[in-house]
C-alpha cells in the first residue's frame, strides 16, 4: 500500500515536471519568437532610419544645388544687367560723339538748326570705333542695276582677317526710297552676316531732312549751264558719310559702290602710309578716277567737309578736292 502511494506521488511529480517543462518550452519558444520579432522590428527601424537619413541627405543636396542654381541665376542676371548698362552707356557715348560730329552742318544749313539731334535714320552694325581704317561707300538706287554686292565682296574678301579686324566698312544709303533701303539692308544681312556681327561692316541711311532745297542749282564755273542736281546731292552725301566716319578711325578711305578692289589693296595702302616719313600731307590718291580711292586723315575730315559745303553748289566734289589742295598746299605762285 505504501509502495503504491509512493509510485502515485512519483507519477504525479513526473506529470507536474513534464507539464512545467512543456510550459517552460512553450514560454521559451514564445520568448524566442518575440525576440526574433523584436530583432526584426529593430532591423526594420534601422533600415527606416537609414532610408530617412539617405532621403534627408538627398534633400539636403538638392537644396544646396537649388541654392547654387539660384545664386548662379542671380549672378548671371546681375552680370547681364551690368553689361546692359555698360552697353547702353557706351552706345550713348558713341552716339553722342557721332551726333556731335554733325553739329557743323547747322552752320551751313539753317533748316537743321531746328533739329535737336542730327543722326542717321538706320544703323546696322556694332558702331565700331578705334580702328585704323574706315572705308566709306555711298550708294543710291540705280534702278535695275546694282553693283554693291560685287563691290562689297571684292573689298571684304581681299582683306586679311587682321585688316578686317582693324577696319570698318561703312555703307551710306543716300536714298529715301524705303524699298531700296530695305533691299540693301536685307542683302547685306544675308550675304555679309559675319562682317556685320563682328562690327567690320555697318550700314547707315541719310535722313531726308538733312538735304536743303537744291532745286535751284548754281551755275558751273563757266556760267554756261547749271550744275546737275545729282552732283550737288553727291557732295552732300559724301560730307554726311565723312562726318559719320570721322570719330571711328585714324584714316578714311573714300570708295564708291561700283568698284572692284585689287588683291592686297589694304596691305599696300598700309605699307605706303607707313613708308611716308612726314605727316605733312593733305590726302593720298590711290586712284585717278574722280573722288574714288582718296585717303584722308580722319582728324582733317571736318575741315574738308567745311570747304565742300561752302562750294557744294558750284563744283563737283572731285574738283573741289583739287581746289582745297591748291588752297592748303600750294603757294600763290604755284596755284597760278
XYZ file of C-alpha atoms in Angstrom:
336
model
C 0.000 0.000 0.000
C 2.819 2.269 0.900
C 4.680 1.464 -2.331
C 1.574 2.257 -4.292
C 1.317 5.677 -2.730
C 4.950 6.355 -3.493
C 4.513 5.369 -7.130
C 1.441 7.576 -7.376
C 3.388 10.512 -5.925
C 6.271 9.930 -8.281
C 3.875 9.784 -11.217
C 2.220 12.995 -10.073
C 5.584 14.699 -9.698
C 6.630 13.439 -13.146
C 3.408 14.801 -14.686
C 3.904 18.112 -12.938
C 7.531 18.276 -14.072
C 6.551 17.330 -17.605
C 3.794 19.967 -17.669
C 6.194 22.529 -16.269
C 8.781 21.571 -18.860
C 6.211 21.908 -21.594
C 5.147 25.230 -20.195
C 8.746 26.397 -19.982
C 9.450 25.187 -23.507
C 6.340 26.970 -24.747
C 7.304 30.164 -22.952
C 10.823 29.912 -24.234
C 9.513 29.426 -27.767
C 7.235 32.422 -27.387
C 10.068 34.474 -25.929
C 12.330 33.381 -28.766
C 9.682 34.378 -31.290
C 9.217 37.671 -29.530
C 12.988 38.234 -29.542
C 13.075 37.362 -33.245
C 10.196 39.751 -33.903
C 11.914 42.383 -31.815
C 15.117 41.931 -33.777
C 13.132 42.165 -36.986
C 11.479 45.355 -35.779
C 14.845 46.747 -34.779
C 16.258 45.885 -38.209
C 13.265 47.478 -39.896
C 13.680 50.533 -37.689
C 17.367 50.735 -38.569
C 16.500 50.443 -42.247
C 13.835 53.132 -41.859
C 16.327 55.391 -40.082
C 18.900 54.718 -42.813
C 16.370 55.444 -45.545
C 15.328 58.617 -43.747
C 18.964 59.619 -43.380
C 19.628 58.981 -47.052
C 16.486 60.865 -48.016
C 17.478 63.737 -45.751
C 20.934 63.782 -47.352
C 19.390 63.798 -50.808
C 17.035 66.584 -49.803
C 19.953 68.499 -48.346
C 21.964 68.016 -51.542
C 19.006 69.024 -53.676
C 18.511 72.097 -51.510
C 22.194 73.005 -51.828
C 22.011 72.524 -55.586
C 18.893 74.669 -55.730
C 20.649 77.413 -53.746
C 23.682 77.174 -56.041
C 21.458 77.386 -59.106
C 19.656 80.387 -57.648
C 22.995 82.012 -56.885
C 24.198 81.399 -60.444
C 20.971 82.823 -61.852
C 21.202 85.896 -59.651
C 24.869 86.394 -60.544
C 24.122 85.966 -64.244
C 21.214 88.416 -64.094
C 23.354 90.939 -62.232
C 26.152 90.490 -64.766
C 23.730 90.776 -67.702
C 22.190 93.848 -66.147
C 25.618 95.391 -65.644
C 26.629 94.561 -69.215
C 23.387 96.035 -70.478
C 24.005 99.219 -68.536
C 27.591 99.421 -69.767
C 26.496 98.714 -73.325
C 23.822 101.375 -73.079
C 26.280 103.876 -71.647
C 28.832 103.039 -74.340
C 26.182 103.287 -77.016
C 25.063 106.637 -75.651
C 28.649 107.847 -75.570
C 29.265 106.654 -79.132
C 26.018 108.115 -80.419
C 26.735 111.364 -78.643
C 30.172 111.535 -80.270
C 28.731 110.836 -83.711
C 25.913 113.295 -83.126
C 28.402 115.993 -82.139
C 30.282 115.416 -85.384
C 27.205 116.550 -87.321
C 26.835 119.838 -85.465
C 28.997 121.544 -88.108
C 26.127 121.091 -90.568
C 23.963 123.588 -88.680
C 26.367 126.389 -89.575
C 25.760 125.850 -93.314
C 22.119 124.780 -93.300
C 19.713 126.932 -91.260
C 16.918 124.389 -91.592
C 18.965 121.950 -89.484
C 19.196 124.357 -86.562
C 15.686 123.325 -85.606
C 16.741 119.691 -85.381
C 17.782 118.644 -81.867
C 19.957 115.736 -82.944
C 21.248 115.002 -86.427
C 21.759 111.269 -86.828
C 21.306 108.574 -89.481
C 17.873 107.004 -89.817
C 19.211 103.453 -89.806
C 22.318 101.994 -88.270
C 23.078 98.324 -88.728
C 26.218 97.014 -87.084
C 28.119 97.415 -83.846
C 29.254 101.037 -84.329
C 32.908 100.032 -84.244
C 35.493 102.633 -83.253
C 39.212 102.823 -82.527
C 40.352 101.190 -85.771
C 42.993 102.243 -88.293
C 40.860 102.455 -91.437
C 37.271 103.475 -92.134
C 36.182 102.756 -95.714
C 33.197 104.813 -96.849
C 30.842 103.813 -99.667
C 27.862 105.926 -100.654
C 25.124 104.144 -102.614
C 21.921 105.199 -104.347
C 19.209 103.373 -106.219
C 20.403 102.738 -109.792
C 17.163 101.138 -110.920
C 17.697 97.677 -112.364
C 21.463 97.786 -111.933
C 23.301 97.414 -108.655
C 26.958 96.600 -108.192
C 27.005 96.961 -104.428
C 27.132 93.234 -103.656
C 30.051 92.678 -106.048
C 31.824 95.736 -104.669
C 31.449 94.586 -101.072
C 32.516 91.049 -101.916
C 35.622 92.415 -103.598
C 36.510 94.807 -100.764
C 35.906 92.388 -97.889
C 37.304 89.219 -99.454
C 40.601 90.921 -100.271
C 41.260 91.912 -96.684
C 43.217 89.729 -94.311
C 41.473 88.807 -91.059
C 43.787 91.170 -89.180
C 42.925 94.008 -91.583
C 39.215 93.256 -91.285
C 39.510 93.414 -87.510
C 41.325 96.758 -87.681
C 38.905 98.446 -90.096
C 35.256 99.212 -90.662
C 33.409 99.448 -93.972
C 30.521 101.921 -93.874
C 27.709 101.743 -96.417
C 25.790 105.013 -96.548
C 22.401 104.688 -98.261
C 21.818 108.121 -99.753
C 18.315 107.352 -100.958
C 14.949 107.975 -99.304
C 13.227 105.100 -101.111
C 12.232 102.760 -98.271
C 12.095 99.712 -100.519
C 15.643 100.335 -101.691
C 16.874 100.868 -98.134
C 15.245 97.603 -97.066
C 16.687 95.721 -100.035
C 20.210 96.897 -99.215
C 19.864 96.018 -95.539
C 18.400 92.588 -96.353
C 21.139 91.827 -98.890
C 23.929 92.797 -96.506
C 22.355 90.920 -93.590
C 22.104 87.773 -95.707
C 25.397 87.903 -97.627
C 27.707 89.535 -95.092
C 26.320 88.401 -91.748
C 29.751 87.569 -90.273
C 31.179 91.001 -91.051
C 28.110 92.747 -89.638
C 28.260 90.619 -86.482
C 31.961 91.321 -85.984
C 31.432 95.059 -86.462
C 33.540 95.277 -89.625
C 30.553 96.310 -91.741
C 27.956 98.971 -90.975
C 25.001 100.440 -92.833
C 23.612 103.920 -92.337
C 20.793 105.742 -94.088
C 20.914 109.509 -94.537
C 17.716 111.137 -93.217
C 15.669 113.060 -95.778
C 15.524 116.177 -93.563
C 19.294 116.606 -93.955
C 19.102 117.839 -97.534
C 18.431 121.517 -98.280
C 16.371 122.610 -101.253
C 18.661 122.059 -104.254
C 16.078 122.615 -106.965
C 17.767 125.915 -107.860
C 21.271 124.746 -108.654
C 24.072 127.250 -109.043
C 25.812 127.720 -112.338
C 29.048 125.882 -113.029
C 32.373 127.679 -113.262
C 31.997 128.749 -116.884
C 28.472 130.000 -116.216
C 27.124 128.202 -119.289
C 24.905 125.690 -117.571
C 23.607 124.746 -114.183
C 25.373 122.082 -112.212
C 23.268 118.950 -112.274
C 21.310 118.400 -109.056
C 22.627 114.847 -108.581
C 26.181 116.186 -108.454
C 25.163 118.716 -105.817
C 23.493 115.968 -103.821
C 26.579 113.786 -104.231
C 28.707 116.389 -102.454
C 26.236 116.400 -99.561
C 26.130 112.599 -99.477
C 29.907 112.372 -99.170
C 30.002 115.077 -96.492
C 27.456 113.252 -94.342
C 29.365 109.982 -94.692
C 32.706 111.604 -93.865
C 31.310 113.175 -90.698
C 29.891 109.833 -89.570
C 33.200 108.053 -90.191
C 35.407 110.730 -88.640
C 35.324 109.517 -84.971
C 35.826 105.868 -85.912
C 39.296 105.523 -87.385
C 42.705 107.061 -87.899
C 42.318 107.160 -91.684
C 39.330 107.429 -94.011
C 39.320 105.878 -97.493
C 36.654 107.094 -99.913
C 35.224 104.443 -102.244
C 32.108 104.068 -104.396
C 29.537 101.335 -104.911
C 30.678 100.201 -108.378
C 34.363 99.322 -107.987
C 36.490 96.200 -107.720
C 39.407 96.142 -105.285
C 42.860 94.868 -106.209
C 44.407 91.979 -104.334
C 46.047 93.013 -101.037
C 44.869 96.580 -101.656
C 44.654 97.458 -97.966
C 48.050 95.891 -97.236
C 49.610 98.028 -99.965
C 47.866 101.166 -98.703
C 49.042 100.453 -95.149
C 52.621 99.854 -96.275
C 52.614 103.059 -98.304
C 51.273 105.163 -95.443
C 53.865 103.706 -93.081
C 56.622 104.442 -95.581
C 55.869 108.164 -95.546
C 58.376 109.870 -93.276
C 56.462 113.141 -92.960
C 52.925 113.611 -91.703
C 52.586 116.815 -93.702
C 50.212 115.508 -96.349
C 46.662 116.561 -97.151
C 45.361 113.397 -98.790
C 46.766 110.442 -100.728
C 45.391 109.491 -104.117
C 45.201 105.739 -104.819
C 43.013 106.204 -107.902
C 42.872 108.881 -110.575
C 39.119 108.410 -111.032
C 37.104 111.231 -109.546
C 36.746 111.024 -105.771
C 37.464 107.286 -105.625
C 40.465 105.940 -103.713
C 41.286 109.100 -101.799
C 42.770 108.545 -98.333
C 42.350 111.210 -95.658
C 43.500 111.595 -92.084
C 40.303 111.424 -90.067
C 41.333 114.410 -87.980
C 41.181 116.538 -91.165
C 37.753 115.391 -92.343
C 35.812 118.183 -90.658
C 37.968 120.782 -92.444
C 37.307 119.070 -95.793
C 33.576 118.991 -95.096
C 33.535 122.701 -94.238
C 35.265 123.521 -97.519
C 32.997 121.263 -99.572
C 29.866 122.730 -98.001
C 30.946 126.281 -98.806
C 31.011 125.486 -102.533
C 28.792 122.400 -102.894
C 26.534 124.187 -105.409
C 29.410 125.336 -107.582
C 31.528 122.298 -108.437
C 31.538 118.504 -108.264
C 33.362 117.121 -105.264
C 36.428 115.908 -107.174
C 37.030 119.442 -108.490
C 36.503 120.878 -105.015
C 39.148 118.449 -103.775
C 41.586 119.920 -106.288
C 40.664 123.418 -105.121
C 41.325 122.684 -101.461
C 44.666 121.159 -102.406
C 45.617 124.427 -104.119
C 44.467 126.433 -101.119
C 46.146 124.270 -98.490
C 49.321 123.026 -100.127
C 50.366 125.481 -102.845
C 51.879 128.930 -102.661
C 50.121 131.665 -104.671
C 52.740 131.365 -107.443
C 52.295 127.612 -107.698
C 48.499 127.922 -107.769
C 48.774 130.040 -110.912
